[in-house]
């Protein structure tokens, strides 16, 4: 299949729409996986029906992609950064041209609403803009360290790099990695989630249309086998991974053991602390939007509200906002029936253990809507931190409310979490906000913000079990991750009596 035969995704509504079978993109061409490799259905979660399929590639497919990337590397490395960036400018314009089509595609393969999908694609554009701005910042420092002696730092590419991405942001998460990695002069192999292969398929096509030379970006579809082949491949120099903590830890350990540079972002349990002086309307609507946006399938979702003292009015208002969410309109679908069953289990267990179900989303799971995979917004009160839904990642539209008597008790609950992606405080007091910001154990923090994702150029990345490896994945840190600094000391003076230390 040539580029021109990959049709645009035709959907213009939530109506069920099929798409072409996904194929690997290797060396500037669509290719089937090696003979004998299985294919898997790609399901539209809103309808619970297969909209397409994806190959589950193996080691031979990964090797072909890595070989293509290795062959493309010397010419791409030697292309001036100012020229490389022109391709990213064009890719940005093409994504903006196809904004609605891409947003419908993300909505259909992932299940999130059209508005959420559009926000995702636009956030991807923001990441691309960060990459585009790098040539203006990447001039390394240089200094005359002595008479006639100059030291300078240049940022060199690593070679063939790879990215492994999750189901919940099929378009944006690849764009956390690609702009910085490509601008730096690396070539790349992307392995998207097998549940949502199409965002990566369209990205590959758009970068190709923007003029990216063959082999600079390759896409290999698949699951565990493809990941392991990438992680073990001797010619892959660095890997960015985003997914659950269990797999992030595994991939980080396996890749690091081969000497690769690894940055692996994992799951989360984010705590939003609510003080009694918090603004009622802002806090209730913001916390609900954080907990239920993208049906709670966000690593930055407000999974736990820690209610400090008497904040009953805010809890009541948050539950009221939750009751107003319309399934399918304000709240998208859940990725799979297995996820619906897992979320249901968490609620059943919590109820049995004494939590109070203020808003119950289980009915939607049973009834379904349109035959898809659904779970309604759920608010659980009097959750204890040790209950599974009080400390584990539920990854669904469930807000667990944990009661605390004091701010210090609330901070201790947050600090005890093994994760460390996000934490927020809702208060009108600058002193309380500062006290909490100095003490929470998380990498991305907010004051009166429900989803404290740093806007570019502030980098994205958590702490503790939410991230394995050093640095953050976006922003300037992303550029540093995909490059290695070279330090050059030059002497142009001719005096024989001088050493470099003079
Ligand atoms: P996942 O861990 O199941 O999958 C992520 C990637 O790993 C996919 O490409 C998948 O094919 C691959 N994979 C799955 N099982 C594997 C195995 N046994 N061995 C090797 N590779 C394997 O995650 P998911 O369900 O796709 O995504 C949801 C998770 O991602 C949540 O935990 C969420 O918090 C997390 N996430 C984290 C961030 C972050 O920035 N920290 C961002 C988005 C999602």
Short mmCIF file of C-alpha atoms and ligand atoms in Angstrom, two decimals:
data_model
loop_
_atom_site.label_atom_id
_atom_site.label_comp_id
_atom_site.label_asym_id
_atom_site.label_seq_id
_atom_site.Cartn_x
_atom_site.Cartn_y
_atom_site.Cartn_z
CA UNK A 1 0.00 0.00 0.00
CA UNK A 2 1.52 3.34 -0.95
CA UNK A 3 0.92 6.50 1.04
CA UNK A 4 -1.68 7.78 -1.35
CA UNK A 5 -3.80 4.65 -0.93
CA UNK A 6 -4.17 5.15 2.83
CA UNK A 7 -7.52 6.94 2.87
CA UNK A 8 -8.47 9.59 5.38
CA UNK A 9 -10.65 8.31 8.23
CA UNK A 10 -14.14 9.18 6.97
CA UNK A 11 -16.11 9.50 10.25
CA UNK A 12 -17.76 12.83 11.00
CA UNK A 13 -19.78 11.68 14.00
CA UNK A 14 -19.81 8.89 16.59
CA UNK A 15 -21.52 6.58 14.07
CA UNK A 16 -19.64 3.30 13.77
CA UNK A 17 -17.04 3.54 11.01
CA UNK A 18 -14.55 0.96 9.80
CA UNK A 19 -10.98 1.80 8.87
CA UNK A 20 -8.25 0.09 6.85
CA UNK A 21 -6.20 -2.65 8.48
CA UNK A 22 -3.17 -1.09 10.19
CA UNK A 23 0.21 -2.03 8.76
CA UNK A 24 3.79 -1.36 9.79
CA UNK A 25 5.48 1.71 8.35
CA UNK A 26 9.06 0.78 7.57
CA UNK A 27 11.53 2.63 5.37
CA UNK A 28 8.82 4.83 3.91
CA UNK A 29 6.40 2.04 2.94
CA UNK A 30 3.44 0.17 4.43
CA UNK A 31 4.39 -3.41 5.13
CA UNK A 32 2.72 -6.49 6.53
CA UNK A 33 4.27 -8.17 9.54
CA UNK A 34 6.37 -11.27 8.89
CA UNK A 35 4.48 -14.32 7.74
CA UNK A 36 2.80 -16.22 10.54
CA UNK A 37 2.47 -13.26 12.88
CA UNK A 38 -1.08 -12.91 14.23
CA UNK A 39 -3.39 -9.91 13.85
CA UNK A 40 -5.64 -8.46 16.53
CA UNK A 41 -8.95 -6.61 16.27
CA UNK A 42 -8.97 -2.87 16.99
CA UNK A 43 -12.21 -2.24 18.83
CA UNK A 44 -14.25 0.94 18.92
CA UNK A 45 -15.08 1.00 22.67
CA UNK A 46 -18.16 3.19 22.16
CA UNK A 47 -19.74 0.48 20.00
CA UNK A 48 -17.90 -2.61 21.26
CA UNK A 49 -17.19 -3.63 17.66
CA UNK A 50 -14.01 -4.13 15.64
CA UNK A 51 -13.32 -1.06 13.48
CA UNK A 52 -10.11 -2.52 12.07
CA UNK A 53 -7.16 -4.69 12.94
CA UNK A 54 -3.48 -4.47 13.71
CA UNK A 55 -0.53 -6.81 13.20
CA UNK A 56 1.21 -8.19 16.28
CA UNK A 57 4.75 -7.87 15.02
CA UNK A 58 7.71 -9.89 16.18
CA UNK A 59 11.49 -9.69 16.30
CA UNK A 60 11.95 -9.87 12.50
CA UNK A 61 9.64 -6.87 11.96
CA UNK A 62 11.37 -4.89 14.70
CA UNK A 63 14.74 -5.75 13.20
CA UNK A 64 13.61 -4.53 9.77
CA UNK A 65 12.46 -1.22 11.28
CA UNK A 66 15.67 -0.77 13.27
CA UNK A 67 17.75 -1.54 10.16
CA UNK A 68 15.79 1.07 8.18
CA UNK A 69 16.30 3.60 10.98
CA UNK A 70 20.01 2.79 11.19
CA UNK A 71 20.42 3.22 7.42
CA UNK A 72 18.62 6.58 7.49
CA UNK A 73 20.62 7.85 10.47
CA UNK A 74 23.85 9.20 8.92
CA UNK A 75 22.08 11.44 6.38
CA UNK A 76 19.50 12.65 8.93
CA UNK A 77 22.22 13.34 11.54
CA UNK A 78 24.13 15.38 8.96
CA UNK A 79 21.07 17.39 7.92
CA UNK A 80 21.35 20.78 9.63
CA UNK A 81 18.91 21.25 12.48
CA UNK A 82 17.49 24.31 10.75
CA UNK A 83 16.50 22.06 7.84
CA UNK A 84 15.17 19.25 10.02
CA UNK A 85 12.86 21.68 11.75
CA UNK A 86 11.22 22.76 8.49
CA UNK A 87 9.68 19.27 8.28
CA UNK A 88 8.20 19.68 11.76
CA UNK A 89 6.73 23.05 10.77
CA UNK A 90 5.05 21.37 7.81
CA UNK A 91 3.85 18.45 9.96
CA UNK A 92 2.23 20.95 12.34
CA UNK A 93 0.39 22.62 9.47
CA UNK A 94 -0.79 19.22 8.18
CA UNK A 95 -2.07 18.16 11.61
CA UNK A 96 -3.97 21.45 11.85
CA UNK A 97 -5.36 20.86 8.35
CA UNK A 98 -6.61 17.40 9.40
CA UNK A 99 -7.58 18.36 12.96
CA UNK A 100 -11.19 17.15 12.78
CA UNK A 101 -10.36 13.93 10.96
CA UNK A 102 -7.60 13.07 13.45
CA UNK A 103 -9.86 13.92 16.38
CA UNK A 104 -12.61 11.60 15.12
CA UNK A 105 -10.02 8.85 14.60
CA UNK A 106 -8.73 9.18 18.18
CA UNK A 107 -12.31 9.25 19.46
CA UNK A 108 -13.23 6.08 17.55
CA UNK A 109 -10.21 3.98 18.46
CA UNK A 110 -9.91 5.15 22.08
CA UNK A 111 -13.52 5.86 23.07
CA UNK A 112 -13.04 9.39 24.40
CA UNK A 113 -15.39 12.16 23.35
CA UNK A 114 -14.76 14.25 20.25
CA UNK A 115 -13.98 17.33 22.38
CA UNK A 116 -11.46 15.36 24.45
CA UNK A 117 -9.92 13.92 21.30
CA UNK A 118 -9.57 17.36 19.76
CA UNK A 119 -7.94 18.62 22.97
CA UNK A 120 -5.52 15.67 22.74
CA UNK A 121 -4.54 16.41 19.14
CA UNK A 122 -4.06 20.10 19.99
CA UNK A 123 -1.91 19.17 22.98
CA UNK A 124 0.14 17.08 20.54
CA UNK A 125 0.52 20.21 18.38
CA UNK A 126 1.78 22.09 21.46
CA UNK A 127 4.43 19.40 21.96
CA UNK A 128 5.38 19.73 18.31
CA UNK A 129 5.74 23.49 18.79
CA UNK A 130 8.14 22.81 21.66
CA UNK A 131 10.25 20.64 19.35
CA UNK A 132 10.08 23.29 16.66
CA UNK A 133 11.46 25.89 19.07
CA UNK A 134 14.49 23.80 19.98
CA UNK A 135 16.82 25.19 17.28
CA UNK A 136 16.41 28.55 18.99
CA UNK A 137 17.63 27.10 22.28
CA UNK A 138 20.02 24.32 21.35
CA UNK A 139 23.10 26.45 20.80
CA UNK A 140 25.35 24.93 23.47
CA UNK A 141 27.29 27.07 25.89
CA UNK A 142 30.85 28.10 25.09
CA UNK A 143 33.39 30.01 27.15
CA UNK A 144 36.95 31.25 26.85
CA UNK A 145 38.27 29.29 29.81
CA UNK A 146 41.82 30.58 29.48
CA UNK A 147 43.88 32.70 27.11
CA UNK A 148 43.22 31.25 23.66
CA UNK A 149 41.42 28.23 25.08
CA UNK A 150 37.73 27.71 24.52
CA UNK A 151 35.37 25.09 25.95
CA UNK A 152 32.07 24.38 24.30
CA UNK A 153 29.24 21.87 24.61
CA UNK A 154 27.35 20.42 21.69
CA UNK A 155 24.31 18.12 21.94
CA UNK A 156 24.79 15.07 19.75
CA UNK A 157 22.13 12.55 18.67
CA UNK A 158 22.26 9.00 20.00
CA UNK A 159 21.38 7.06 16.82
CA UNK A 160 18.33 4.80 16.55
CA UNK A 161 15.82 5.55 19.33
CA UNK A 162 12.46 4.02 20.14
CA UNK A 163 9.19 4.96 21.79
CA UNK A 164 6.58 2.62 23.32
CA UNK A 165 3.23 4.23 24.05
CA UNK A 166 -0.06 3.46 25.90
CA UNK A 167 -3.69 3.32 24.77
CA UNK A 168 -5.01 6.40 26.51
CA UNK A 169 -3.40 9.12 24.35
CA UNK A 170 -2.82 7.54 20.90
CA UNK A 171 -1.82 10.80 19.21
CA UNK A 172 -0.32 12.99 21.95
CA UNK A 173 2.05 10.61 23.73
CA UNK A 174 4.02 9.80 20.54
CA UNK A 175 4.37 13.58 20.17
CA UNK A 176 5.89 13.79 23.66
CA UNK A 177 8.88 12.01 22.12
CA UNK A 178 9.08 12.44 18.36
CA UNK A 179 9.74 16.21 18.05
CA UNK A 180 12.73 16.33 20.40
CA UNK A 181 14.14 12.99 19.26
CA UNK A 182 13.93 13.85 15.54
CA UNK A 183 15.08 17.46 15.89
CA UNK A 184 18.14 16.18 17.75
CA UNK A 185 19.09 14.12 14.67
CA UNK A 186 18.02 10.66 15.82
CA UNK A 187 16.00 8.22 13.78
CA UNK A 188 13.07 6.50 15.44
CA UNK A 189 10.98 3.35 15.79
CA UNK A 190 7.56 3.91 17.35
CA UNK A 191 5.63 1.01 18.89
CA UNK A 192 2.13 2.26 19.71
CA UNK A 193 -0.39 0.42 21.87
CA UNK A 194 -1.97 -2.45 19.93
CA UNK A 195 -5.35 -1.22 21.22
CA UNK A 196 -5.02 2.12 19.34
CA UNK A 197 -2.64 1.77 16.38
CA UNK A 198 -4.25 4.35 14.11
CA UNK A 199 -3.00 7.57 15.70
CA UNK A 200 0.56 6.41 14.99
CA UNK A 201 -0.38 5.29 11.47
CA UNK A 202 -1.70 8.77 10.65
CA UNK A 203 1.29 10.43 12.31
CA UNK A 204 3.69 8.42 10.16
CA UNK A 205 1.76 9.38 7.06
CA UNK A 206 1.65 13.08 7.98
CA UNK A 207 5.38 13.22 8.74
CA UNK A 208 6.00 11.50 5.40
CA UNK A 209 3.79 14.03 3.63
CA UNK A 210 5.70 16.77 5.44
CA UNK A 211 8.89 15.53 3.80
CA UNK A 212 10.51 13.31 6.44
CA UNK A 213 12.96 11.04 4.57
CA UNK A 214 12.21 7.31 4.46
CA UNK A 215 13.49 5.38 7.46
CA UNK A 216 13.74 8.38 9.80
CA UNK A 217 10.43 7.44 11.46
CA UNK A 218 9.19 3.85 11.46
CA UNK A 219 6.12 2.38 13.13
CA UNK A 220 5.96 -1.24 14.26
CA UNK A 221 2.67 -2.47 15.70
CA UNK A 222 2.34 -5.14 18.33
CA UNK A 223 2.46 -5.99 22.00
CA UNK A 224 4.87 -7.77 24.34
CA UNK A 225 6.90 -9.53 21.60
CA UNK A 226 7.55 -6.27 19.72
CA UNK A 227 8.44 -4.43 22.94
CA UNK A 228 10.88 -7.11 24.03
CA UNK A 229 12.50 -7.20 20.59
CA UNK A 230 12.99 -3.42 20.70
CA UNK A 231 14.30 -3.42 24.25
CA UNK A 232 16.77 -6.22 23.48
CA UNK A 233 17.92 -4.88 20.09
CA UNK A 234 21.61 -4.01 20.17
CA UNK A 235 21.23 -1.11 17.71
CA UNK A 236 18.55 0.75 19.70
CA UNK A 237 20.31 3.33 21.85
CA UNK A 238 17.50 4.85 23.90
CA UNK A 239 13.87 4.09 24.70
CA UNK A 240 11.05 6.25 25.98
CA UNK A 241 8.17 4.23 27.47
CA UNK A 242 4.78 5.37 28.75
CA UNK A 243 2.34 2.90 30.30
CA UNK A 244 1.45 1.14 33.54
CA UNK A 245 3.90 0.94 36.43
CA UNK A 246 4.19 -2.85 36.23
CA UNK A 247 5.33 -2.76 32.60
CA UNK A 248 7.35 0.46 32.98
CA UNK A 249 9.39 -1.16 35.76
CA UNK A 250 9.94 -4.33 33.70
CA UNK A 251 10.90 -2.48 30.52
CA UNK A 252 13.18 -0.09 32.42
CA UNK A 253 15.02 -2.96 34.13
CA UNK A 254 15.40 -5.01 30.97
CA UNK A 255 16.54 -2.09 28.80
CA UNK A 256 18.92 -0.66 31.40
CA UNK A 257 20.57 -4.07 31.74
CA UNK A 258 21.53 -3.85 28.06
CA UNK A 259 23.11 -0.42 28.65
CA UNK A 260 20.39 1.56 26.91
CA UNK A 261 19.27 4.98 28.04
CA UNK A 262 15.76 4.43 29.41
CA UNK A 263 13.00 6.74 30.57
CA UNK A 264 9.85 4.85 31.55
CA UNK A 265 6.74 6.64 32.78
CA UNK A 266 4.28 4.55 34.78
CA UNK A 267 0.87 4.71 36.41
CA UNK A 268 -0.42 6.98 39.13
CA UNK A 269 -2.72 7.66 42.05
CA UNK A 270 -3.16 11.40 42.24
CA UNK A 271 -4.35 13.14 45.40
CA UNK A 272 -6.27 16.40 45.39
CA UNK A 273 -6.31 17.92 48.89
CA UNK A 274 -9.31 20.12 49.67
CA UNK A 275 -9.11 22.65 52.50
CA UNK A 276 -12.27 24.05 54.14
CA UNK A 277 -11.66 27.52 52.66
CA UNK A 278 -11.62 26.22 49.05
CA UNK A 279 -13.96 27.92 46.59
CA UNK A 280 -17.04 25.71 46.34
CA UNK A 281 -17.88 26.03 42.66
CA UNK A 282 -14.35 26.06 41.28
CA UNK A 283 -13.30 23.12 43.44
CA UNK A 284 -16.31 20.89 42.78
CA UNK A 285 -16.37 21.42 39.01
CA UNK A 286 -12.58 21.19 38.67
CA UNK A 287 -12.29 17.99 40.70
CA UNK A 288 -15.16 16.37 38.80
CA UNK A 289 -13.59 17.33 35.47
CA UNK A 290 -10.29 15.84 36.58
CA UNK A 291 -11.79 12.60 37.92
CA UNK A 292 -14.22 11.95 35.06
CA UNK A 293 -12.53 13.57 32.03
CA UNK A 294 -11.42 10.94 29.50
CA UNK A 295 -13.54 8.57 31.64
CA UNK A 296 -10.81 8.67 34.28
CA UNK A 297 -8.37 6.94 31.91
CA UNK A 298 -5.66 9.55 32.43
CA UNK A 299 -2.45 9.19 34.38
CA UNK A 300 -3.19 12.70 35.72
CA UNK A 301 -6.79 11.98 36.78
CA UNK A 302 -7.90 13.04 40.25
CA UNK A 303 -8.37 9.58 41.66
CA UNK A 304 -8.41 10.53 45.35
CA UNK A 305 -9.86 13.62 46.99
CA UNK A 306 -8.43 14.09 50.46
CA UNK A 307 -11.11 16.08 52.29
CA UNK A 308 -9.56 18.08 55.14
CA UNK A 309 -11.91 18.95 58.01
CA UNK A 310 -15.45 20.01 57.17
CA UNK A 311 -15.73 20.23 53.39
CA UNK A 312 -19.13 18.50 53.23
CA UNK A 313 -20.60 21.23 51.03
CA UNK A 314 -17.83 20.71 48.45
CA UNK A 315 -18.32 16.93 48.53
CA UNK A 316 -22.07 17.36 47.99
CA UNK A 317 -21.46 19.79 45.12
CA UNK A 318 -18.91 17.46 43.48
CA UNK A 319 -21.38 14.56 43.65
CA UNK A 320 -24.03 16.80 42.12
CA UNK A 321 -21.72 17.72 39.23
CA UNK A 322 -21.01 13.99 38.73
CA UNK A 323 -24.74 13.21 38.53
CA UNK A 324 -25.04 15.80 35.74
CA UNK A 325 -22.51 14.10 33.43
CA UNK A 326 -24.20 12.64 30.33
CA UNK A 327 -22.83 9.28 29.26
CA UNK A 328 -21.48 9.40 25.73
CA UNK A 329 -21.66 13.22 25.58
CA UNK A 330 -19.60 14.42 28.55
CA UNK A 331 -18.12 11.04 29.40
CA UNK A 332 -16.55 8.73 26.84
CA UNK A 333 -16.32 4.94 26.78
CA UNK A 334 -13.96 2.58 28.63
CA UNK A 335 -11.27 0.90 26.56
CA UNK A 336 -12.34 -2.73 27.08
CA UNK A 337 -14.80 -5.03 28.88
CA UNK A 338 -11.89 -6.21 31.06
CA UNK A 339 -11.37 -2.62 32.23
CA UNK A 340 -15.09 -2.27 33.02
CA UNK A 341 -14.91 -5.48 35.09
CA UNK A 342 -11.80 -4.23 36.93
CA UNK A 343 -13.39 -0.88 37.79
CA UNK A 344 -16.57 -2.65 38.97
CA UNK A 345 -14.49 -4.88 41.25
CA UNK A 346 -12.89 -1.86 42.92
CA UNK A 347 -16.32 -0.34 43.69
CA UNK A 348 -17.80 -3.64 44.95
CA UNK A 349 -14.82 -4.21 47.26
CA UNK A 350 -14.88 -0.67 48.61
CA UNK A 351 -18.61 -0.85 49.31
CA UNK A 352 -18.16 -4.15 51.13
CA UNK A 353 -15.34 -2.64 53.19
CA UNK A 354 -17.54 0.25 54.36
CA UNK A 355 -17.15 3.01 51.74
CA UNK A 356 -20.32 4.92 50.91
CA UNK A 357 -21.32 5.04 47.23
CA UNK A 358 -22.56 8.61 46.68
CA UNK A 359 -22.80 8.32 42.91
CA UNK A 360 -22.90 4.85 41.35
CA UNK A 361 -21.58 4.30 37.80
CA UNK A 362 -22.09 0.53 37.84
CA UNK A 363 -25.57 0.74 36.33
CA UNK A 364 -24.10 2.14 33.11
CA UNK A 365 -21.64 -0.76 33.01
CA UNK A 366 -24.42 -3.31 33.10
CA UNK A 367 -26.84 -1.60 30.77
CA UNK A 368 -24.24 -0.33 28.32
CA UNK A 369 -25.17 2.29 25.80
CA UNK A 370 -25.06 1.53 22.15
CA UNK A 371 -23.48 -1.86 22.92
CA UNK A 372 -20.15 -0.36 24.00
CA UNK A 373 -18.05 -0.43 27.16
CA UNK A 374 -19.28 2.14 29.67
CA UNK A 375 -18.92 3.14 33.26
CA UNK A 376 -20.75 6.07 34.79
CA UNK A 377 -19.15 8.68 37.03
CA UNK A 378 -18.74 7.26 40.52
CA UNK A 379 -18.12 9.01 43.83
CA UNK A 380 -17.12 6.96 46.87
CA UNK A 381 -17.01 8.60 50.28
CA UNK A 382 -15.26 7.42 53.46
CA UNK A 383 -12.67 5.46 51.51
CA UNK A 384 -9.71 4.43 53.66
CA UNK A 385 -6.20 4.87 52.22
CA UNK A 386 -5.52 1.16 52.64
CA UNK A 387 -8.57 0.04 50.63
CA UNK A 388 -7.52 -1.03 47.08
CA UNK A 389 -9.48 1.87 45.54
CA UNK A 390 -7.82 4.20 48.06
CA UNK A 391 -4.26 3.35 47.06
CA UNK A 392 -4.23 1.54 43.68
CA UNK A 393 -4.74 2.93 40.19
CA UNK A 394 -8.39 2.23 39.23
CA UNK A 395 -8.12 3.92 35.80
CA UNK A 396 -11.81 4.66 35.43
CA UNK A 397 -14.25 7.48 36.28
CA UNK A 398 -14.08 6.91 40.02
CA UNK A 399 -13.40 9.56 42.66
CA UNK A 400 -12.45 8.10 46.04
CA UNK A 401 -12.91 10.54 48.93
CA UNK A 402 -10.62 10.01 51.89
CA UNK A 403 -11.40 12.02 55.03
CA UNK A 404 -8.58 13.67 57.02
CA UNK A 405 -8.81 15.76 60.20
CA UNK A 406 -5.80 17.98 59.53
CA UNK A 407 -3.67 19.21 56.65
CA UNK A 408 -0.70 17.26 58.00
CA UNK A 409 -2.76 14.07 58.05
CA UNK A 410 -3.80 14.73 54.43
CA UNK A 411 -0.19 15.31 53.39
CA UNK A 412 0.85 12.09 55.17
CA UNK A 413 -1.81 10.16 53.19
CA UNK A 414 -0.48 11.61 49.93
CA UNK A 415 3.13 10.99 50.94
CA UNK A 416 2.42 7.32 51.70
CA UNK A 417 1.44 6.61 48.08
CA UNK A 418 4.14 4.73 46.15
CA UNK A 419 3.24 6.81 43.08
CA UNK A 420 4.18 10.45 42.55
CA UNK A 421 2.69 11.79 39.36
CA UNK A 422 0.43 14.63 40.52
CA UNK A 423 -0.90 16.30 43.67
CA UNK A 424 -3.00 19.44 44.12
CA UNK A 425 -4.35 21.63 46.89
CA UNK A 426 -7.61 23.54 46.72
CA UNK A 427 -7.57 26.55 49.02
CA UNK A 428 -7.82 30.34 48.98
CA UNK A 429 -4.91 30.67 51.38
CA UNK A 430 -1.47 31.33 49.93
CA UNK A 431 0.11 30.04 53.12
CA UNK A 432 -1.76 26.71 52.96
CA UNK A 433 -0.95 26.35 49.27
CA UNK A 434 2.73 26.92 49.86
CA UNK A 435 2.81 24.59 52.90
CA UNK A 436 1.34 21.79 50.79
CA UNK A 437 3.45 22.48 47.68
CA UNK A 438 6.60 22.18 49.79
CA UNK A 439 5.57 18.82 51.23
CA UNK A 440 3.71 16.68 48.68
CA UNK A 441 5.61 13.80 47.15
CA UNK A 442 4.80 14.30 43.45
CA UNK A 443 6.47 15.67 40.35
CA UNK A 444 3.56 17.68 38.93
CA UNK A 445 1.65 19.77 41.43
CA UNK A 446 -1.24 22.20 41.31
CA UNK A 447 -2.85 24.96 43.30
CA UNK A 448 -6.59 25.07 42.51
CA UNK A 449 -5.82 22.99 39.39
CA UNK A 450 -7.33 19.53 38.88
CA UNK A 451 -5.02 18.25 36.13
CA UNK A 452 -1.66 19.90 36.78
CA UNK A 453 -0.10 18.90 33.45
CA UNK A 454 2.65 21.45 32.88
CA UNK A 455 2.17 23.31 29.62
CA UNK A 456 5.19 23.20 27.32
CA UNK A 457 8.01 24.16 27.75
CA UNK A 458 7.58 22.97 31.36
CA UNK A 459 8.39 19.29 31.20
CA UNK A 460 6.08 16.35 31.88
CA UNK A 461 7.16 13.70 34.37
CA UNK A 462 6.30 12.33 37.81
CA UNK A 463 8.32 10.90 40.68
CA UNK A 464 8.66 7.57 42.51
CA UNK A 465 6.78 4.62 40.95
CA UNK A 466 5.29 6.96 38.33
CA UNK A 467 8.64 7.21 36.55
CA UNK A 468 11.76 5.09 36.19
CA UNK A 469 14.80 6.91 34.88
CA UNK A 470 16.19 10.39 35.13
CA UNK A 471 14.67 13.62 33.82
CA UNK A 472 11.30 14.35 32.21
CA UNK A 473 9.94 13.25 28.86
CA UNK A 474 8.94 16.59 27.30
CA UNK A 475 10.32 20.13 27.25
CA UNK A 476 14.06 20.75 27.36
CA UNK A 477 14.52 17.56 29.41
CA UNK A 478 13.16 15.63 26.42
CA UNK A 479 15.86 17.11 24.23
CA UNK A 480 18.52 16.21 26.81
CA UNK A 481 17.17 12.65 27.03
CA UNK A 482 17.52 12.09 23.27
CA UNK A 483 20.99 13.69 23.07
CA UNK A 484 24.41 13.32 24.66
CA UNK A 485 26.54 16.34 25.41
CA UNK A 486 29.97 16.54 23.78
CA UNK A 487 32.47 18.82 25.50
CA UNK A 488 35.11 20.26 23.18
CA UNK A 489 38.19 22.11 24.38
CA UNK A 490 40.00 24.02 21.62
CA UNK A 491 43.30 25.87 21.74
CA UNK A 492 43.95 28.39 19.05
CA UNK A 493 46.76 30.29 20.85
CA UNK A 494 50.31 29.49 19.78
CA UNK A 495 52.21 30.20 23.04
CA UNK A 496 54.27 27.13 23.88
CA UNK A 497 54.56 28.01 27.56
CA UNK A 498 50.83 27.67 28.19
CA UNK A 499 48.96 24.58 29.29
CA UNK A 500 45.21 24.24 29.01
CA UNK A 501 45.05 25.05 32.74
CA UNK A 502 46.89 28.39 32.38
P1 LIG B 1 0.32 -0.86 29.42
O1 LIG B 1 1.43 -0.82 30.39
O2 LIG B 1 -0.58 -2.04 29.43
O3 LIG B 1 0.89 -0.75 27.92
C1 LIG B 1 1.82 0.23 27.55
C2 LIG B 1 2.68 -0.31 26.42
O4 LIG B 1 3.38 -1.48 26.88
C3 LIG B 1 1.87 -0.73 25.21
O5 LIG B 1 2.54 -0.30 24.04
C4 LIG B 1 1.80 -2.24 25.30
O6 LIG B 1 1.76 -2.87 24.04
C5 LIG B 1 3.10 -2.58 26.02
N1 LIG B 1 2.98 -3.80 26.87
C6 LIG B 1 1.87 -4.26 27.48
N2 LIG B 1 2.17 -5.38 28.18
C7 LIG B 1 3.48 -5.61 28.00
C8 LIG B 1 4.37 -6.62 28.49
N3 LIG B 1 3.96 -7.62 29.29
N4 LIG B 1 5.68 -6.55 28.13
C9 LIG B 1 6.11 -5.55 27.33
N5 LIG B 1 5.30 -4.58 26.83
C10 LIG B 1 4.00 -4.60 27.18
O7 LIG B 1 -0.50 0.52 29.61
P2 LIG B 1 -1.88 0.92 28.95
O8 LIG B 1 -2.98 0.12 29.58
O9 LIG B 1 -1.76 0.95 27.48
O10 LIG B 1 -1.98 2.46 29.43
C11 LIG B 1 -2.52 2.84 30.67
C12 LIG B 1 -1.43 3.00 31.70
O11 LIG B 1 -0.48 3.96 31.24
C13 LIG B 1 -1.97 3.56 33.02
O12 LIG B 1 -1.31 2.90 34.07
C14 LIG B 1 -1.57 5.03 32.97
O13 LIG B 1 -1.44 5.65 34.23
C15 LIG B 1 -0.27 4.94 32.25
N6 LIG B 1 0.09 6.22 31.65
C16 LIG B 1 1.08 6.94 32.25
C17 LIG B 1 1.41 8.17 31.74
C18 LIG B 1 2.48 8.98 32.40
O14 LIG B 1 2.84 9.99 31.85
N7 LIG B 1 3.00 8.60 33.55
C19 LIG B 1 0.76 8.67 30.61
C20 LIG B 1 -0.22 7.89 30.00
C21 LIG B 1 -0.55 6.65 30.54
#
